[in-house]
Amino acid sequence: MNQQSGTIERVKKMIAQSENIVVLLGIGAVIESGGENIWSSRECYRLEEKYHKSPDEMMSVEYYSARRDKFFEFYKNEIISDVLKPAPLYEDLKRLQKLGKVKRFITQNYYNLEHSAGLDDVIELHGNIKFNICPRCGKKFDVDYIKNSKGVPICDECSAPIRPGILLFGEKILNGLMTDAVNACEDADMIMVLGTNMYDNMVKFCTGNYNGERLVLITKEEHYTDRYADFVIHDKVSNVLPLIVPELPVKPAEKKTTQKIKK
Ligand SMILES: [Zn+2]
């Protein structure tokens, strides 16, 4: 416990010294926001019992092409049924960004939590459930359109089936997004990995070229790969960030500027 509070103090200092932080957000951020991790063994088991197929089979591009009705049954029931509200950790991240500390957020989560929390500069490697598109005419559709449609959602412009805005199994992450993510991490003066572990493919890939000594992992569960991080804090991210992210300064200067503009 004492060791952990020492780490918290050191990380807090590091944030104060850094101005080019990249934040990698894992599934823990979704769970803290009230979501389920459908890839956890418990959930996988429950879903397999219910649908007689594994979630990765049902979320694959093959299944989407071959059994579109079944795909959307699963997608609507299990992926987009709950409206998630950003966990408190997002408030701290927003403050970190306002302080000019964050260069990029990178995530594989696709529940739109980052946007609804008001974060900018987010690389969504696996897309976003909110941004759906008709592959034929390009018309965009909100997640509610998918939710409220019966069976396979159909474009109201050209009648083509609408493509969900997230990456499916068997599809590759867009090259440009990957390059952006890797470059951002390579140039970062600090990396914060939140709510996942160093075994996560996104983390492995993105941090592969990072040569600094400020890779901080904050996550609830211990993992044998934790040693690949420079600093590790085991707790809920929403518990830790308030302890390490500085408060926003009170800005009398801003009032002056407003007055000047008025004059
Ligand atoms: Zn269309």
mmCIF file of C-alpha atoms and ligand atoms in Angstrom:
data_model
loop_
_atom_site.group_PDB
_atom_site.id
_atom_site.type_symbol
_atom_site.label_atom_id
_atom_site.label_comp_id
_atom_site.label_asym_id
_atom_site.label_seq_id
_atom_site.Cartn_x
_atom_site.Cartn_y
_atom_site.Cartn_z
ATOM 1 C CA MET A 1 0.000 0.000 0.000
ATOM 2 C CA ASN A 2 2.844 2.331 0.955
ATOM 3 C CA GLN A 3 4.709 1.400 -2.173
ATOM 4 C CA GLN A 4 1.609 2.220 -4.200
ATOM 5 C CA SER A 5 1.242 5.672 -2.647
ATOM 6 C CA GLY A 6 4.931 6.280 -3.471
ATOM 7 C CA THR A 7 4.234 5.368 -7.094
ATOM 8 C CA ILE A 8 1.215 7.656 -7.147
ATOM 9 C CA GLU A 9 3.384 10.573 -5.989
ATOM 10 C CA ARG A 10 6.005 9.857 -8.643
ATOM 11 C CA VAL A 11 3.435 9.585 -11.416
ATOM 12 C CA LYS A 12 1.828 12.816 -10.283
ATOM 13 C CA LYS A 13 5.210 14.559 -10.605
ATOM 14 C CA MET A 14 5.745 13.002 -14.020
ATOM 15 C CA ILE A 15 2.439 14.378 -15.262
ATOM 16 C CA ALA A 16 3.448 17.812 -14.045
ATOM 17 C CA GLN A 17 6.680 17.544 -16.073
ATOM 18 C CA SER A 18 5.134 16.077 -19.232
ATOM 19 C CA GLU A 19 3.405 17.933 -22.020
ATOM 20 C CA ASN A 20 3.024 15.310 -24.669
ATOM 21 C CA ILE A 21 1.142 12.463 -23.024
ATOM 22 C CA VAL A 22 -0.531 9.686 -24.971
ATOM 23 C CA VAL A 23 -3.353 7.879 -23.176
ATOM 24 C CA LEU A 24 -4.303 4.348 -24.209
ATOM 25 C CA LEU A 25 -7.786 3.408 -23.048
ATOM 26 C CA GLY A 26 -8.681 -0.248 -22.604
ATOM 27 C CA ILE A 27 -11.809 -2.220 -21.861
ATOM 28 C CA GLY A 28 -11.551 -1.257 -18.155
ATOM 29 C CA ALA A 29 -12.823 2.210 -19.100
ATOM 30 C CA VAL A 30 -15.937 0.583 -20.569
ATOM 31 C CA ILE A 31 -16.475 -1.608 -17.513
ATOM 32 C CA GLU A 32 -16.105 1.382 -15.185
ATOM 33 C CA SER A 33 -18.732 3.103 -17.337
ATOM 34 C CA GLY A 34 -21.166 0.267 -16.639
ATOM 35 C CA GLY A 35 -20.498 -1.821 -19.740
ATOM 36 C CA GLU A 36 -19.843 -5.536 -20.040
ATOM 37 C CA ASN A 37 -16.679 -7.043 -21.378
ATOM 38 C CA ILE A 38 -18.136 -9.499 -23.866
ATOM 39 C CA TRP A 39 -14.688 -11.054 -24.288
ATOM 40 C CA SER A 40 -14.359 -12.038 -20.645
ATOM 41 C CA SER A 41 -14.603 -15.810 -20.174
ATOM 42 C CA ARG A 42 -17.799 -15.451 -18.131
ATOM 43 C CA GLU A 43 -19.531 -13.365 -20.794
ATOM 44 C CA CYS A 44 -18.222 -15.523 -23.643
ATOM 45 C CA TYR A 45 -19.702 -18.548 -21.925
ATOM 46 C CA ARG A 46 -23.057 -16.852 -21.356
ATOM 47 C CA LEU A 47 -23.239 -15.680 -24.975
ATOM 48 C CA GLU A 48 -22.272 -19.071 -26.351
ATOM 49 C CA GLU A 49 -24.996 -20.680 -24.276
ATOM 50 C CA LYS A 50 -27.512 -18.177 -25.595
ATOM 51 C CA TYR A 51 -26.577 -18.069 -29.281
ATOM 52 C CA HIS A 52 -24.699 -21.373 -29.731
ATOM 53 C CA LYS A 53 -21.837 -19.466 -31.264
ATOM 54 C CA SER A 54 -18.908 -17.593 -29.776
ATOM 55 C CA PRO A 55 -18.997 -13.781 -29.752
ATOM 56 C CA ASP A 56 -15.959 -13.567 -32.033
ATOM 57 C CA GLU A 57 -17.703 -15.807 -34.576
ATOM 58 C CA MET A 58 -20.794 -13.626 -34.446
ATOM 59 C CA MET A 59 -18.825 -10.413 -34.638
ATOM 60 C CA SER A 60 -16.874 -11.579 -37.672
ATOM 61 C CA VAL A 61 -17.070 -10.155 -41.162
ATOM 62 C CA GLU A 62 -17.918 -13.649 -42.488
ATOM 63 C CA TYR A 63 -20.936 -13.913 -40.207
ATOM 64 C CA TYR A 64 -21.986 -10.367 -41.090
ATOM 65 C CA SER A 65 -21.889 -11.270 -44.786
ATOM 66 C CA ALA A 66 -23.466 -14.716 -44.512
ATOM 67 C CA ARG A 67 -26.066 -14.298 -41.722
ATOM 68 C CA ARG A 68 -26.801 -10.587 -41.602
ATOM 69 C CA ASP A 69 -30.102 -11.058 -39.757
ATOM 70 C CA LYS A 70 -28.448 -13.115 -37.010
ATOM 71 C CA PHE A 71 -25.527 -10.725 -36.877
ATOM 72 C CA PHE A 72 -27.806 -7.765 -36.214
ATOM 73 C CA GLU A 73 -29.823 -9.719 -33.659
ATOM 74 C CA PHE A 74 -26.620 -10.206 -31.684
ATOM 75 C CA TYR A 75 -25.326 -6.698 -32.369
ATOM 76 C CA LYS A 76 -28.523 -5.027 -31.187
ATOM 77 C CA ASN A 77 -29.018 -7.264 -28.138
ATOM 78 C CA GLU A 78 -25.461 -7.427 -26.878
ATOM 79 C CA ILE A 79 -23.397 -4.570 -28.277
ATOM 80 C CA ILE A 80 -25.609 -1.491 -28.552
ATOM 81 C CA SER A 81 -28.470 -2.270 -26.162
ATOM 82 C CA ASP A 82 -27.117 -0.299 -23.188
ATOM 83 C CA VAL A 83 -26.404 3.396 -23.338
ATOM 84 C CA LEU A 84 -23.163 3.813 -21.402
ATOM 85 C CA LYS A 85 -22.375 6.934 -19.435
ATOM 86 C CA PRO A 86 -18.707 7.930 -19.224
ATOM 87 C CA ALA A 87 -17.163 6.901 -15.877
ATOM 88 C CA PRO A 88 -15.680 9.615 -13.612
ATOM 89 C CA LEU A 89 -12.227 8.839 -15.065
ATOM 90 C CA TYR A 90 -13.267 10.700 -18.222
ATOM 91 C CA GLU A 91 -13.679 13.951 -16.284
ATOM 92 C CA ASP A 92 -10.068 13.687 -15.153
ATOM 93 C CA LEU A 93 -8.924 12.935 -18.698
ATOM 94 C CA LYS A 94 -10.809 15.940 -19.970
ATOM 95 C CA ARG A 95 -9.062 18.080 -17.373
ATOM 96 C CA LEU A 96 -5.710 16.624 -18.393
ATOM 97 C CA GLN A 97 -6.461 17.624 -21.966
ATOM 98 C CA LYS A 98 -7.563 21.123 -20.949
ATOM 99 C CA LEU A 99 -4.260 21.507 -19.145
ATOM 100 C CA GLY A 100 -2.552 20.952 -22.502
ATOM 101 C CA LYS A 101 -0.904 17.741 -21.338
ATOM 102 C CA VAL A 102 -2.474 15.211 -23.700
ATOM 103 C CA LYS A 103 -1.456 14.791 -27.285
ATOM 104 C CA ARG A 104 -3.650 11.852 -28.204
ATOM 105 C CA PHE A 105 -6.119 9.376 -26.824
ATOM 106 C CA ILE A 106 -6.029 5.949 -28.431
ATOM 107 C CA THR A 107 -8.634 3.266 -27.915
ATOM 108 C CA GLN A 108 -10.113 0.085 -29.323
ATOM 109 C CA ASN A 109 -13.331 0.758 -27.429
ATOM 110 C CA TYR A 110 -16.178 1.738 -29.706
ATOM 111 C CA TYR A 111 -18.929 2.828 -27.347
ATOM 112 C CA ASN A 112 -18.542 6.553 -28.064
ATOM 113 C CA LEU A 113 -17.590 7.226 -24.420
ATOM 114 C CA GLU A 114 -14.663 9.430 -25.412
ATOM 115 C CA HIS A 115 -16.800 11.718 -27.585
ATOM 116 C CA SER A 116 -19.704 11.921 -25.182
ATOM 117 C CA ALA A 117 -17.217 12.858 -22.445
ATOM 118 C CA GLY A 118 -15.951 15.688 -24.664
ATOM 119 C CA LEU A 119 -12.425 14.423 -25.328
ATOM 120 C CA ASP A 120 -10.652 15.622 -28.473
ATOM 121 C CA ASP A 121 -7.915 14.022 -30.565
ATOM 122 C CA VAL A 122 -9.160 10.474 -30.137
ATOM 123 C CA ILE A 123 -7.917 7.690 -32.397
ATOM 124 C CA GLU A 124 -10.628 5.030 -32.454
ATOM 125 C CA LEU A 125 -8.841 2.017 -33.858
ATOM 126 C CA HIS A 126 -11.982 -0.113 -33.956
ATOM 127 C CA GLY A 127 -14.461 2.557 -35.014
ATOM 128 C CA ASN A 128 -17.532 3.778 -33.158
ATOM 129 C CA ILE A 129 -21.062 2.362 -32.776
ATOM 130 C CA LYS A 130 -22.460 5.853 -33.350
ATOM 131 C CA PHE A 131 -21.103 6.366 -36.840
ATOM 132 C CA ASN A 132 -22.772 3.944 -39.209
ATOM 133 C CA ILE A 133 -22.711 4.319 -42.924
ATOM 134 C CA CYS A 134 -24.554 3.038 -45.960
ATOM 135 C CA PRO A 135 -21.916 1.296 -48.075
ATOM 136 C CA ARG A 136 -23.813 2.110 -51.283
ATOM 137 C CA CYS A 137 -24.707 5.798 -51.041
ATOM 138 C CA GLY A 138 -22.612 6.895 -48.062
ATOM 139 C CA LYS A 139 -25.498 8.218 -45.973
ATOM 140 C CA LYS A 140 -24.681 8.307 -42.266
ATOM 141 C CA PHE A 141 -26.882 6.837 -39.562
ATOM 142 C CA ASP A 142 -26.877 7.216 -35.809
ATOM 143 C CA VAL A 143 -26.861 4.202 -33.499
ATOM 144 C CA ASP A 144 -30.544 4.789 -32.665
ATOM 145 C CA TYR A 145 -31.479 4.172 -36.276
ATOM 146 C CA ILE A 146 -29.866 0.720 -36.052
ATOM 147 C CA LYS A 147 -31.442 0.075 -32.665
ATOM 148 C CA ASN A 148 -34.950 0.992 -33.796
ATOM 149 C CA SER A 149 -34.893 -0.777 -37.137
ATOM 150 C CA LYS A 150 -36.545 -4.165 -37.420
ATOM 151 C CA GLY A 151 -34.143 -6.917 -38.425
ATOM 152 C CA VAL A 152 -31.369 -5.748 -40.717
ATOM 153 C CA PRO A 153 -31.189 -1.927 -40.800
ATOM 154 C CA ILE A 154 -31.787 -0.651 -44.322
ATOM 155 C CA CYS A 155 -30.736 2.703 -45.773
ATOM 156 C CA ASP A 156 -33.811 4.926 -46.206
ATOM 157 C CA GLU A 157 -32.197 6.511 -49.246
ATOM 158 C CA CYS A 158 -31.089 3.581 -51.387
ATOM 159 C CA SER A 159 -32.336 0.451 -49.542
ATOM 160 C CA ALA A 160 -28.891 -1.094 -49.049
ATOM 161 C CA PRO A 161 -28.133 -2.745 -45.688
ATOM 162 C CA ILE A 162 -26.278 -0.380 -43.363
ATOM 163 C CA ARG A 163 -22.808 -1.251 -42.234
ATOM 164 C CA PRO A 164 -22.117 -0.939 -38.476
ATOM 165 C CA GLY A 165 -19.424 1.630 -37.722
ATOM 166 C CA ILE A 166 -17.121 -0.763 -35.932
ATOM 167 C CA LEU A 167 -14.358 -3.081 -37.001
ATOM 168 C CA LEU A 168 -15.437 -6.703 -37.324
ATOM 169 C CA PHE A 169 -13.309 -9.780 -36.690
ATOM 170 C CA GLY A 170 -11.306 -10.606 -39.792
ATOM 171 C CA GLU A 171 -11.053 -6.946 -40.819
ATOM 172 C CA LYS A 172 -7.891 -4.914 -40.578
ATOM 173 C CA ILE A 173 -7.517 -1.628 -38.746
ATOM 174 C CA LEU A 174 -7.127 1.190 -41.265
ATOM 175 C CA ASN A 175 -3.459 1.741 -42.031
ATOM 176 C CA GLY A 176 -3.596 5.473 -41.473
ATOM 177 C CA LEU A 177 -5.039 5.040 -37.989
ATOM 178 C CA MET A 178 -2.365 2.537 -37.024
ATOM 179 C CA THR A 179 0.402 4.801 -38.279
ATOM 180 C CA ASP A 180 -1.034 7.779 -36.392
ATOM 181 C CA ALA A 181 -1.273 5.759 -33.189
ATOM 182 C CA VAL A 182 2.252 4.356 -33.426
ATOM 183 C CA ASN A 183 3.754 7.746 -34.304
ATOM 184 C CA ALA A 184 1.937 9.464 -31.443
ATOM 185 C CA CYS A 185 3.327 6.920 -28.967
ATOM 186 C CA GLU A 186 6.824 7.072 -30.406
ATOM 187 C CA ASP A 187 6.987 10.836 -29.886
ATOM 188 C CA ALA A 188 5.241 10.878 -26.509
ATOM 189 C CA ASP A 189 7.062 12.032 -23.390
ATOM 190 C CA MET A 190 4.763 9.880 -21.270
ATOM 191 C CA ILE A 191 2.326 7.054 -21.978
ATOM 192 C CA MET A 192 -0.571 6.158 -19.739
ATOM 193 C CA VAL A 193 -2.154 2.743 -20.260
ATOM 194 C CA LEU A 194 -5.524 2.685 -18.547
ATOM 195 C CA GLY A 195 -7.855 -0.197 -17.862
ATOM 196 C CA THR A 196 -6.019 -2.938 -19.729
ATOM 197 C CA ASN A 197 -2.633 -4.651 -19.553
ATOM 198 C CA MET A 198 0.631 -4.853 -21.461
ATOM 199 C CA TYR A 199 -0.555 -8.089 -23.079
ATOM 200 C CA ASP A 200 -3.277 -6.191 -24.965
ATOM 201 C CA ASN A 201 -2.456 -6.165 -28.703
ATOM 202 C CA MET A 202 -3.223 -2.464 -28.971
ATOM 203 C CA VAL A 203 -0.779 -1.704 -26.158
ATOM 204 C CA LYS A 204 1.923 -3.999 -27.544
ATOM 205 C CA PHE A 205 1.638 -2.526 -31.000
ATOM 206 C CA CYS A 206 1.363 1.127 -30.016
ATOM 207 C CA THR A 207 4.104 1.162 -27.391
ATOM 208 C CA GLY A 208 6.546 -0.995 -29.363
ATOM 209 C CA ASN A 209 8.640 1.986 -30.499
ATOM 210 C CA TYR A 210 8.400 4.014 -27.299
ATOM 211 C CA ASN A 211 11.854 4.441 -25.795
ATOM 212 C CA GLY A 212 11.021 6.638 -22.827
ATOM 213 C CA GLU A 213 10.851 5.670 -19.187
ATOM 214 C CA ARG A 214 7.438 7.001 -18.375
ATOM 215 C CA LEU A 215 5.114 4.196 -19.291
ATOM 216 C CA VAL A 216 2.474 4.134 -16.578
ATOM 217 C CA LEU A 217 -0.041 1.314 -16.272
ATOM 218 C CA ILE A 218 -3.160 1.850 -14.205
ATOM 219 C CA THR A 219 -5.455 -1.144 -14.050
ATOM 220 C CA LYS A 220 -7.477 -3.135 -11.568
ATOM 221 C CA GLU A 221 -6.276 -6.625 -12.360
ATOM 222 C CA GLU A 222 -2.698 -7.794 -11.958
ATOM 223 C CA HIS A 223 -1.103 -9.505 -14.943
ATOM 224 C CA TYR A 224 2.263 -11.191 -15.462
ATOM 225 C CA THR A 225 3.162 -8.637 -18.148
ATOM 226 C CA ASP A 226 2.843 -5.715 -15.701
ATOM 227 C CA ARG A 227 6.635 -5.681 -15.399
ATOM 228 C CA TYR A 228 6.901 -4.266 -18.930
ATOM 229 C CA ALA A 229 5.501 -0.982 -17.647
ATOM 230 C CA ASP A 230 7.780 1.485 -15.849
ATOM 231 C CA PHE A 231 5.183 2.208 -13.185
ATOM 232 C CA VAL A 232 2.152 0.163 -12.204
ATOM 233 C CA ILE A 233 -0.829 1.117 -10.064
ATOM 234 C CA HIS A 234 -3.431 -1.541 -9.362
ATOM 235 C CA ASP A 235 -6.795 0.048 -8.795
ATOM 236 C CA LYS A 236 -9.844 1.284 -10.669
ATOM 237 C CA VAL A 237 -8.781 4.065 -13.026
ATOM 238 C CA SER A 238 -11.518 6.331 -11.630
ATOM 239 C CA ASN A 239 -9.959 5.950 -8.168
ATOM 240 C CA VAL A 240 -6.438 6.818 -9.280
ATOM 241 C CA LEU A 241 -6.809 9.689 -11.751
ATOM 242 C CA PRO A 242 -8.209 12.191 -9.220
ATOM 243 C CA LEU A 243 -5.007 11.622 -7.204
ATOM 244 C CA ILE A 244 -2.592 12.293 -10.067
ATOM 245 C CA VAL A 245 -4.259 14.720 -12.484
ATOM 246 C CA PRO A 246 -3.729 18.333 -11.388
ATOM 247 C CA GLU A 247 -6.647 20.694 -10.850
ATOM 248 C CA LEU A 248 -7.289 23.326 -13.486
ATOM 249 C CA PRO A 249 -5.812 26.658 -12.469
ATOM 250 C CA VAL A 250 -8.256 29.404 -11.549
ATOM 251 C CA LYS A 251 -7.844 31.875 -14.351
ATOM 252 C CA PRO A 252 -8.140 35.549 -13.518
ATOM 253 C CA ALA A 253 -6.237 36.129 -16.772
ATOM 254 C CA GLU A 254 -9.145 34.813 -18.796
ATOM 255 C CA LYS A 255 -11.473 37.456 -17.339
ATOM 256 C CA LYS A 256 -9.057 40.180 -18.408
ATOM 257 C CA THR A 257 -8.968 38.847 -21.964
ATOM 258 C CA THR A 258 -12.746 38.823 -22.161
ATOM 259 C CA GLN A 259 -12.846 42.397 -20.961
ATOM 260 C CA LYS A 260 -10.290 43.417 -23.558
ATOM 261 C CA ILE A 261 -12.334 41.853 -26.323
ATOM 262 C CA LYS A 262 -15.422 43.689 -25.128
ATOM 263 C CA LYS A 263 -13.630 47.018 -25.285
HETATM 264 ZN ZN ZN B 1 -27.805 4.246 -48.999
#
